[in-house]
mmCIF file of N, CA and C in Angstrom:
data_model
loop_
_atom_site.group_PDB
_atom_site.id
_atom_site.type_symbol
_atom_site.label_atom_id
_atom_site.label_comp_id
_atom_site.label_asym_id
_atom_site.label_seq_id
_atom_site.Cartn_x
_atom_site.Cartn_y
_atom_site.Cartn_z
ATOM 1 N N MET M 1 0.841 -1.178 0.000
ATOM 2 C CA MET M 1 0.000 0.000 0.000
ATOM 3 C C MET M 1 0.885 1.241 0.000
ATOM 4 N N LEU M 2 0.391 2.293 -0.600
ATOM 5 C CA LEU M 2 1.162 3.529 -0.647
ATOM 6 C C LEU M 2 0.850 4.365 0.589
ATOM 7 N N ILE M 3 1.898 4.785 1.268
ATOM 8 C CA ILE M 3 1.771 5.616 2.469
ATOM 9 C C ILE M 3 2.571 6.888 2.242
ATOM 10 N N LEU M 4 1.954 8.011 2.512
ATOM 11 C CA LEU M 4 2.625 9.291 2.446
ATOM 12 C C LEU M 4 3.048 9.649 3.866
ATOM 13 N N ILE M 5 4.336 9.869 4.067
ATOM 14 C CA ILE M 5 4.866 10.240 5.385
ATOM 15 C C ILE M 5 5.358 11.672 5.300
ATOM 16 N N THR M 6 4.877 12.515 6.198
ATOM 17 C CA THR M 6 5.314 13.906 6.247
ATOM 18 C C THR M 6 5.774 14.219 7.669
ATOM 19 N N TYR M 7 6.712 15.135 7.769
ATOM 20 C CA TYR M 7 7.197 15.499 9.098
ATOM 21 C C TYR M 7 7.611 16.958 9.120
ATOM 22 N N ASP M 8 7.562 17.516 10.301
ATOM 23 C CA ASP M 8 8.024 18.870 10.556
ATOM 24 C C ASP M 8 8.823 18.803 11.852
ATOM 25 N N VAL M 9 10.118 19.033 11.746
ATOM 26 C CA VAL M 9 11.007 18.903 12.895
ATOM 27 C C VAL M 9 11.533 20.281 13.269
ATOM 28 N N ASN M 10 11.452 20.605 14.550
ATOM 29 C CA ASN M 10 11.980 21.873 15.044
ATOM 30 C C ASN M 10 13.508 21.809 14.990
ATOM 31 N N THR M 11 14.112 22.679 14.178
ATOM 32 C CA THR M 11 15.571 22.645 13.975
ATOM 33 C C THR M 11 16.281 23.838 14.608
ATOM 34 N N GLU M 12 15.680 24.417 15.623
ATOM 35 C CA GLU M 12 16.294 25.558 16.287
ATOM 36 C C GLU M 12 17.503 25.162 17.130
ATOM 37 N N THR M 13 17.601 23.878 17.460
ATOM 38 C CA THR M 13 18.714 23.405 18.289
ATOM 39 C C THR M 13 19.534 22.371 17.507
ATOM 40 N N THR M 14 20.712 22.084 18.019
ATOM 41 C CA THR M 14 21.550 21.038 17.423
ATOM 42 C C THR M 14 20.842 19.693 17.475
ATOM 43 N N ASP M 15 20.183 19.398 18.584
ATOM 44 C CA ASP M 15 19.441 18.145 18.707
ATOM 45 C C ASP M 15 18.328 18.055 17.662
ATOM 46 N N GLY M 16 17.666 19.159 17.406
ATOM 47 C CA GLY M 16 16.606 19.182 16.392
ATOM 48 C C GLY M 16 17.148 18.896 15.002
ATOM 49 N N ARG M 17 18.293 19.485 14.677
ATOM 50 C CA ARG M 17 18.903 19.234 13.375
ATOM 51 C C ARG M 17 19.336 17.773 13.248
ATOM 52 N N LYS M 18 19.805 17.170 14.345
ATOM 53 C CA LYS M 18 20.164 15.742 14.341
ATOM 54 C C LYS M 18 18.923 14.875 14.122
ATOM 55 N N ARG M 19 17.823 15.234 14.794
ATOM 56 C CA ARG M 19 16.581 14.481 14.620
ATOM 57 C C ARG M 19 16.107 14.554 13.173
ATOM 58 N N LEU M 20 16.202 15.735 12.591
ATOM 59 C CA LEU M 20 15.782 15.914 11.202
ATOM 60 C C LEU M 20 16.568 14.989 10.279
ATOM 61 N N ARG M 21 17.878 14.936 10.447
ATOM 62 C CA ARG M 21 18.714 14.066 9.600
ATOM 63 C C ARG M 21 18.365 12.591 9.807
ATOM 64 N N LYS M 22 18.148 12.195 11.058
ATOM 65 C CA LYS M 22 17.820 10.797 11.347
ATOM 66 C C LYS M 22 16.470 10.409 10.749
ATOM 67 N N ILE M 23 15.501 11.288 10.866
ATOM 68 C CA ILE M 23 14.171 11.005 10.325
ATOM 69 C C ILE M 23 14.231 10.926 8.804
ATOM 70 N N ALA M 24 14.921 11.865 8.176
ATOM 71 C CA ALA M 24 15.050 11.845 6.716
ATOM 72 C C ALA M 24 15.755 10.572 6.253
ATOM 73 N N LYS M 25 16.821 10.192 6.939
ATOM 74 C CA LYS M 25 17.562 8.986 6.570
ATOM 75 C C LYS M 25 16.674 7.754 6.695
ATOM 76 N N GLN M 26 15.898 7.690 7.744
ATOM 77 C CA GLN M 26 14.984 6.565 7.939
ATOM 78 C C GLN M 26 13.971 6.496 6.795
ATOM 79 N N CYS M 27 13.406 7.639 6.420
ATOM 80 C CA CYS M 27 12.413 7.668 5.351
ATOM 81 C C CYS M 27 13.022 7.303 3.997
ATOM 82 N N VAL M 28 14.245 7.745 3.742
ATOM 83 C CA VAL M 28 14.928 7.422 2.483
ATOM 84 C C VAL M 28 15.097 5.908 2.346
ATOM 85 N N ASP M 29 15.275 5.229 3.454
ATOM 86 C CA ASP M 29 15.451 3.781 3.423
ATOM 87 C C ASP M 29 14.184 3.050 2.979
ATOM 88 N N TYR M 30 13.029 3.694 3.074
ATOM 89 C CA TYR M 30 11.766 3.023 2.788
ATOM 90 C C TYR M 30 10.950 3.626 1.655
ATOM 91 N N GLY M 31 11.341 4.789 1.157
ATOM 92 C CA GLY M 31 10.516 5.400 0.125
ATOM 93 C C GLY M 31 11.233 6.437 -0.693
ATOM 94 N N GLN M 32 10.457 7.157 -1.470
ATOM 95 C CA GLN M 32 10.956 8.165 -2.390
ATOM 96 C C GLN M 32 10.606 9.556 -1.865
ATOM 97 N N ARG M 33 11.614 10.420 -1.751
ATOM 98 C CA ARG M 33 11.357 11.802 -1.344
ATOM 99 C C ARG M 33 10.669 12.518 -2.506
ATOM 100 N N VAL M 34 9.508 13.122 -2.245
ATOM 101 C CA VAL M 34 8.789 13.859 -3.276
ATOM 102 C C VAL M 34 8.716 15.353 -2.967
ATOM 103 N N GLN M 35 8.988 15.726 -1.750
ATOM 104 C CA GLN M 35 9.115 17.111 -1.306
ATOM 105 C C GLN M 35 10.162 17.087 -0.195
ATOM 106 N N ASN M 36 10.565 18.251 0.303
ATOM 107 C CA ASN M 36 11.615 18.278 1.315
ATOM 108 C C ASN M 36 11.333 17.372 2.506
ATOM 109 N N SER M 37 10.150 17.407 3.034
ATOM 110 C CA SER M 37 9.815 16.591 4.210
ATOM 111 C C SER M 37 8.620 15.692 3.937
ATOM 112 N N VAL M 38 8.548 15.197 2.701
ATOM 113 C CA VAL M 38 7.433 14.342 2.287
ATOM 114 C C VAL M 38 7.981 13.146 1.523
ATOM 115 N N PHE M 39 7.573 11.953 1.950
ATOM 116 C CA PHE M 39 8.021 10.722 1.306
ATOM 117 C C PHE M 39 6.831 9.864 0.921
ATOM 118 N N GLU M 40 6.896 9.274 -0.278
ATOM 119 C CA GLU M 40 5.936 8.268 -0.698
ATOM 120 C C GLU M 40 6.595 6.916 -0.483
ATOM 121 N N CYS M 41 5.941 6.063 0.292
ATOM 122 C CA CYS M 41 6.506 4.760 0.633
ATOM 123 C C CYS M 41 5.520 3.667 0.255
ATOM 124 N N ASN M 42 5.953 2.732 -0.560
ATOM 125 C CA ASN M 42 5.124 1.593 -0.940
ATOM 126 C C ASN M 42 5.494 0.434 -0.018
ATOM 127 N N LEU M 43 4.663 0.203 1.004
ATOM 128 C CA LEU M 43 5.004 -0.731 2.080
ATOM 129 C C LEU M 43 3.888 -1.737 2.311
ATOM 130 N N ASP M 44 4.267 -2.914 2.789
ATOM 131 C CA ASP M 44 3.247 -3.854 3.246
ATOM 132 C C ASP M 44 2.864 -3.453 4.672
ATOM 133 N N ALA M 45 1.834 -4.082 5.201
ATOM 134 C CA ALA M 45 1.302 -3.695 6.522
ATOM 135 C C ALA M 45 2.338 -3.829 7.628
ATOM 136 N N ALA M 46 3.073 -4.926 7.635
ATOM 137 C CA ALA M 46 4.061 -5.142 8.702
ATOM 138 C C ALA M 46 5.182 -4.109 8.643
ATOM 139 N N THR M 47 5.662 -3.810 7.450
ATOM 140 C CA THR M 47 6.733 -2.819 7.309
ATOM 141 C C THR M 47 6.247 -1.434 7.678
ATOM 142 N N SER M 48 5.002 -1.111 7.341
ATOM 143 C CA SER M 48 4.477 0.221 7.685
ATOM 144 C C SER M 48 4.419 0.408 9.195
ATOM 145 N N VAL M 49 4.062 -0.632 9.938
ATOM 146 C CA VAL M 49 4.039 -0.561 11.404
ATOM 147 C C VAL M 49 5.465 -0.375 11.927
ATOM 148 N N LYS M 50 6.402 -1.109 11.348
ATOM 149 C CA LYS M 50 7.808 -1.005 11.765
ATOM 150 C C LYS M 50 8.334 0.413 11.541
ATOM 151 N N VAL M 51 8.096 0.969 10.351
ATOM 152 C CA VAL M 51 8.574 2.319 10.035
ATOM 153 C C VAL M 51 7.933 3.345 10.960
ATOM 154 N N LYS M 52 6.641 3.219 11.169
ATOM 155 C CA LYS M 52 5.931 4.148 12.052
ATOM 156 C C LYS M 52 6.538 4.126 13.456
ATOM 157 N N ASN M 53 6.766 2.944 13.992
ATOM 158 C CA ASN M 53 7.342 2.827 15.341
ATOM 159 C C ASN M 53 8.754 3.395 15.402
ATOM 160 N N GLU M 54 9.553 3.152 14.365
ATOM 161 C CA GLU M 54 10.910 3.698 14.331
ATOM 162 C C GLU M 54 10.898 5.222 14.302
ATOM 163 N N LEU M 55 10.007 5.784 13.490
ATOM 164 C CA LEU M 55 9.934 7.245 13.394
ATOM 165 C C LEU M 55 9.403 7.869 14.681
ATOM 166 N N LEU M 56 8.429 7.222 15.301
ATOM 167 C CA LEU M 56 7.885 7.758 16.551
ATOM 168 C C LEU M 56 8.928 7.786 17.661
ATOM 169 N N LYS M 57 9.895 6.885 17.606
ATOM 170 C CA LYS M 57 10.980 6.887 18.590
ATOM 171 C C LYS M 57 11.958 8.041 18.346
ATOM 172 N N LEU M 58 12.016 8.531 17.111
ATOM 173 C CA LEU M 58 12.993 9.574 16.772
ATOM 174 C C LEU M 58 12.511 10.992 17.045
ATOM 175 N N ILE M 59 11.211 11.227 16.934
ATOM 176 C CA ILE M 59 10.737 12.610 17.059
ATOM 177 C C ILE M 59 10.648 13.041 18.514
ATOM 178 N N ASP M 60 10.680 14.350 18.706
ATOM 179 C CA ASP M 60 10.394 14.951 20.005
ATOM 180 C C ASP M 60 8.903 15.280 19.973
ATOM 181 N N HIS M 61 8.115 14.559 20.729
ATOM 182 C CA HIS M 61 6.660 14.681 20.671
ATOM 183 C C HIS M 61 6.155 16.048 21.114
ATOM 184 N N ASP M 62 6.984 16.829 21.772
ATOM 185 C CA ASP M 62 6.582 18.167 22.194
ATOM 186 C C ASP M 62 6.940 19.239 21.168
ATOM 187 N N LYS M 63 7.863 18.949 20.256
ATOM 188 C CA LYS M 63 8.357 19.970 19.324
ATOM 189 C C LYS M 63 8.156 19.624 17.846
ATOM 190 N N ASP M 64 8.032 18.350 17.512
ATOM 191 C CA ASP M 64 7.972 17.911 16.125
ATOM 192 C C ASP M 64 6.595 17.347 15.810
ATOM 193 N N SER M 65 6.317 17.181 14.523
ATOM 194 C CA SER M 65 5.086 16.504 14.122
ATOM 195 C C SER M 65 5.395 15.505 13.011
ATOM 196 N N LEU M 66 4.597 14.475 12.981
ATOM 197 C CA LEU M 66 4.761 13.382 12.040
ATOM 198 C C LEU M 66 3.365 12.973 11.593
ATOM 199 N N ARG M 67 3.166 12.846 10.263
ATOM 200 C CA ARG M 67 1.846 12.480 9.737
ATOM 201 C C ARG M 67 1.984 11.327 8.765
ATOM 202 N N PHE M 68 1.010 10.423 8.798
ATOM 203 C CA PHE M 68 0.948 9.286 7.897
ATOM 204 C C PHE M 68 -0.376 9.346 7.152
ATOM 205 N N TYR M 69 -0.320 9.269 5.839
ATOM 206 C CA TYR M 69 -1.518 9.224 5.005
ATOM 207 C C TYR M 69 -1.518 7.861 4.316
ATOM 208 N N TYR M 70 -2.525 7.060 4.602
ATOM 209 C CA TYR M 70 -2.612 5.719 4.047
ATOM 210 C C TYR M 70 -3.466 5.766 2.782
ATOM 211 N N LEU M 71 -2.795 5.729 1.623
ATOM 212 C CA LEU M 71 -3.484 5.859 0.340
ATOM 213 C C LEU M 71 -3.929 4.514 -0.225
ATOM 214 N N GLY M 72 -3.470 3.426 0.363
ATOM 215 C CA GLY M 72 -3.919 2.105 -0.050
ATOM 216 C C GLY M 72 -3.245 1.604 -1.311
ATOM 217 N N ASN M 73 -3.827 0.547 -1.882
ATOM 218 C CA ASN M 73 -3.265 -0.071 -3.077
ATOM 219 C C ASN M 73 -3.778 0.569 -4.363
ATOM 220 N N ASN M 74 -4.922 1.218 -4.308
ATOM 221 C CA ASN M 74 -5.490 1.858 -5.491
ATOM 222 C C ASN M 74 -5.190 3.359 -5.466
ATOM 223 N N TYR M 75 -3.932 3.686 -5.245
ATOM 224 C CA TYR M 75 -3.521 5.075 -5.076
ATOM 225 C C TYR M 75 -3.377 5.835 -6.385
ATOM 226 N N HIS M 76 -3.297 5.146 -7.514
ATOM 227 C CA HIS M 76 -3.044 5.801 -8.796
ATOM 228 C C HIS M 76 -4.057 6.910 -9.092
ATOM 229 N N THR M 77 -5.307 6.708 -8.685
ATOM 230 C CA THR M 77 -6.343 7.698 -8.955
ATOM 231 C C THR M 77 -6.380 8.807 -7.911
ATOM 232 N N LYS M 78 -5.549 8.715 -6.882
ATOM 233 C CA LYS M 78 -5.578 9.674 -5.780
ATOM 234 C C LYS M 78 -4.424 10.670 -5.818
ATOM 235 N N ILE M 79 -3.539 10.529 -6.807
ATOM 236 C CA ILE M 79 -2.358 11.384 -6.876
ATOM 237 C C ILE M 79 -2.358 12.169 -8.177
ATOM 238 N N GLU M 80 -2.173 13.462 -8.068
ATOM 239 C CA GLU M 80 -1.973 14.324 -9.231
ATOM 240 C C GLU M 80 -0.676 15.079 -9.014
ATOM 241 N N HIS M 81 0.120 15.205 -10.048
ATOM 242 C CA HIS M 81 1.407 15.893 -9.932
ATOM 243 C C HIS M 81 1.497 16.964 -11.005
ATOM 244 N N TYR M 82 1.943 18.160 -10.621
ATOM 245 C CA TYR M 82 2.134 19.274 -11.543
ATOM 246 C C TYR M 82 3.441 19.977 -11.202
ATOM 247 N N GLY M 83 4.092 20.514 -12.180
ATOM 248 C CA GLY M 83 5.268 21.342 -11.936
ATOM 249 C C GLY M 83 6.568 20.574 -11.927
ATOM 250 N N ALA M 84 7.540 21.138 -11.230
ATOM 251 C CA ALA M 84 8.915 20.640 -11.213
ATOM 252 C C ALA M 84 8.994 19.243 -10.605
ATOM 253 N N LYS M 85 10.119 18.628 -10.788
ATOM 254 C CA LYS M 85 10.414 17.284 -10.295
ATOM 255 C C LYS M 85 9.511 16.261 -10.970
ATOM 256 N N LYS M 86 10.052 15.610 -11.948
ATOM 257 C CA LYS M 86 9.320 14.595 -12.687
ATOM 258 C C LYS M 86 8.803 13.523 -11.730
ATOM 259 N N THR M 87 7.588 13.076 -11.945
ATOM 260 C CA THR M 87 7.002 12.026 -11.116
ATOM 261 C C THR M 87 7.708 10.701 -11.397
ATOM 262 N N TYR M 88 7.422 9.686 -10.613
ATOM 263 C CA TYR M 88 8.092 8.400 -10.734
ATOM 264 C C TYR M 88 7.080 7.283 -10.528
ATOM 265 N N ASP M 89 7.472 6.077 -10.799
ATOM 266 C CA ASP M 89 6.630 4.904 -10.590
ATOM 267 C C ASP M 89 6.860 4.405 -9.167
ATOM 268 N N ALA M 90 5.866 4.524 -8.324
ATOM 269 C CA ALA M 90 6.001 4.141 -6.904
ATOM 270 C C ALA M 90 6.257 2.647 -6.730
ATOM 271 N N GLU M 91 5.922 1.855 -7.727
ATOM 272 C CA GLU M 91 6.151 0.416 -7.636
ATOM 273 C C GLU M 91 7.437 0.011 -8.330
ATOM 274 N N GLY M 92 8.142 0.971 -8.923
ATOM 275 C CA GLY M 92 9.406 0.689 -9.600
ATOM 276 C C GLY M 92 10.573 0.707 -8.650
ATOM 277 N N LEU M 93 11.770 0.678 -9.202
ATOM 278 C CA LEU M 93 12.989 0.703 -8.397
ATOM 279 C C LEU M 93 13.171 2.051 -7.717
ATOM 280 N N LEU M 94 13.637 2.043 -6.477
ATOM 281 C CA LEU M 94 13.933 3.286 -5.776
ATOM 282 C C LEU M 94 15.306 3.821 -6.161
ATOM 283 N N MET M 95 16.232 2.913 -6.471
ATOM 284 C CA MET M 95 17.588 3.320 -6.824
ATOM 285 C C MET M 95 18.005 2.600 -8.090
ATOM 286 N N LEU M 96 18.815 3.261 -8.878
ATOM 287 C CA LEU M 96 19.352 2.614 -10.087
ATOM 288 C C LEU M 96 20.744 2.138 -9.860
#
């Protein structure tokens, strides 16, 4: 299923900047960055739970926010893309 993961990390401190890098690195391991803090991840149910739990351990719940949008398997009709950054096949290879 396609899951959109978005985050907003407070980077006013050194710890915040470290959290931002860790969260981004974690998301890169599971999906495609489509905006600065937005990732499209094509995951099965078990992996989505694992990623969610890993990310929840990284954020500061008082300063940061993390959102998950579950678009399901029939996501093709739910996504429209316009402008810069060519779109990609979410079911294709993440790396060449």
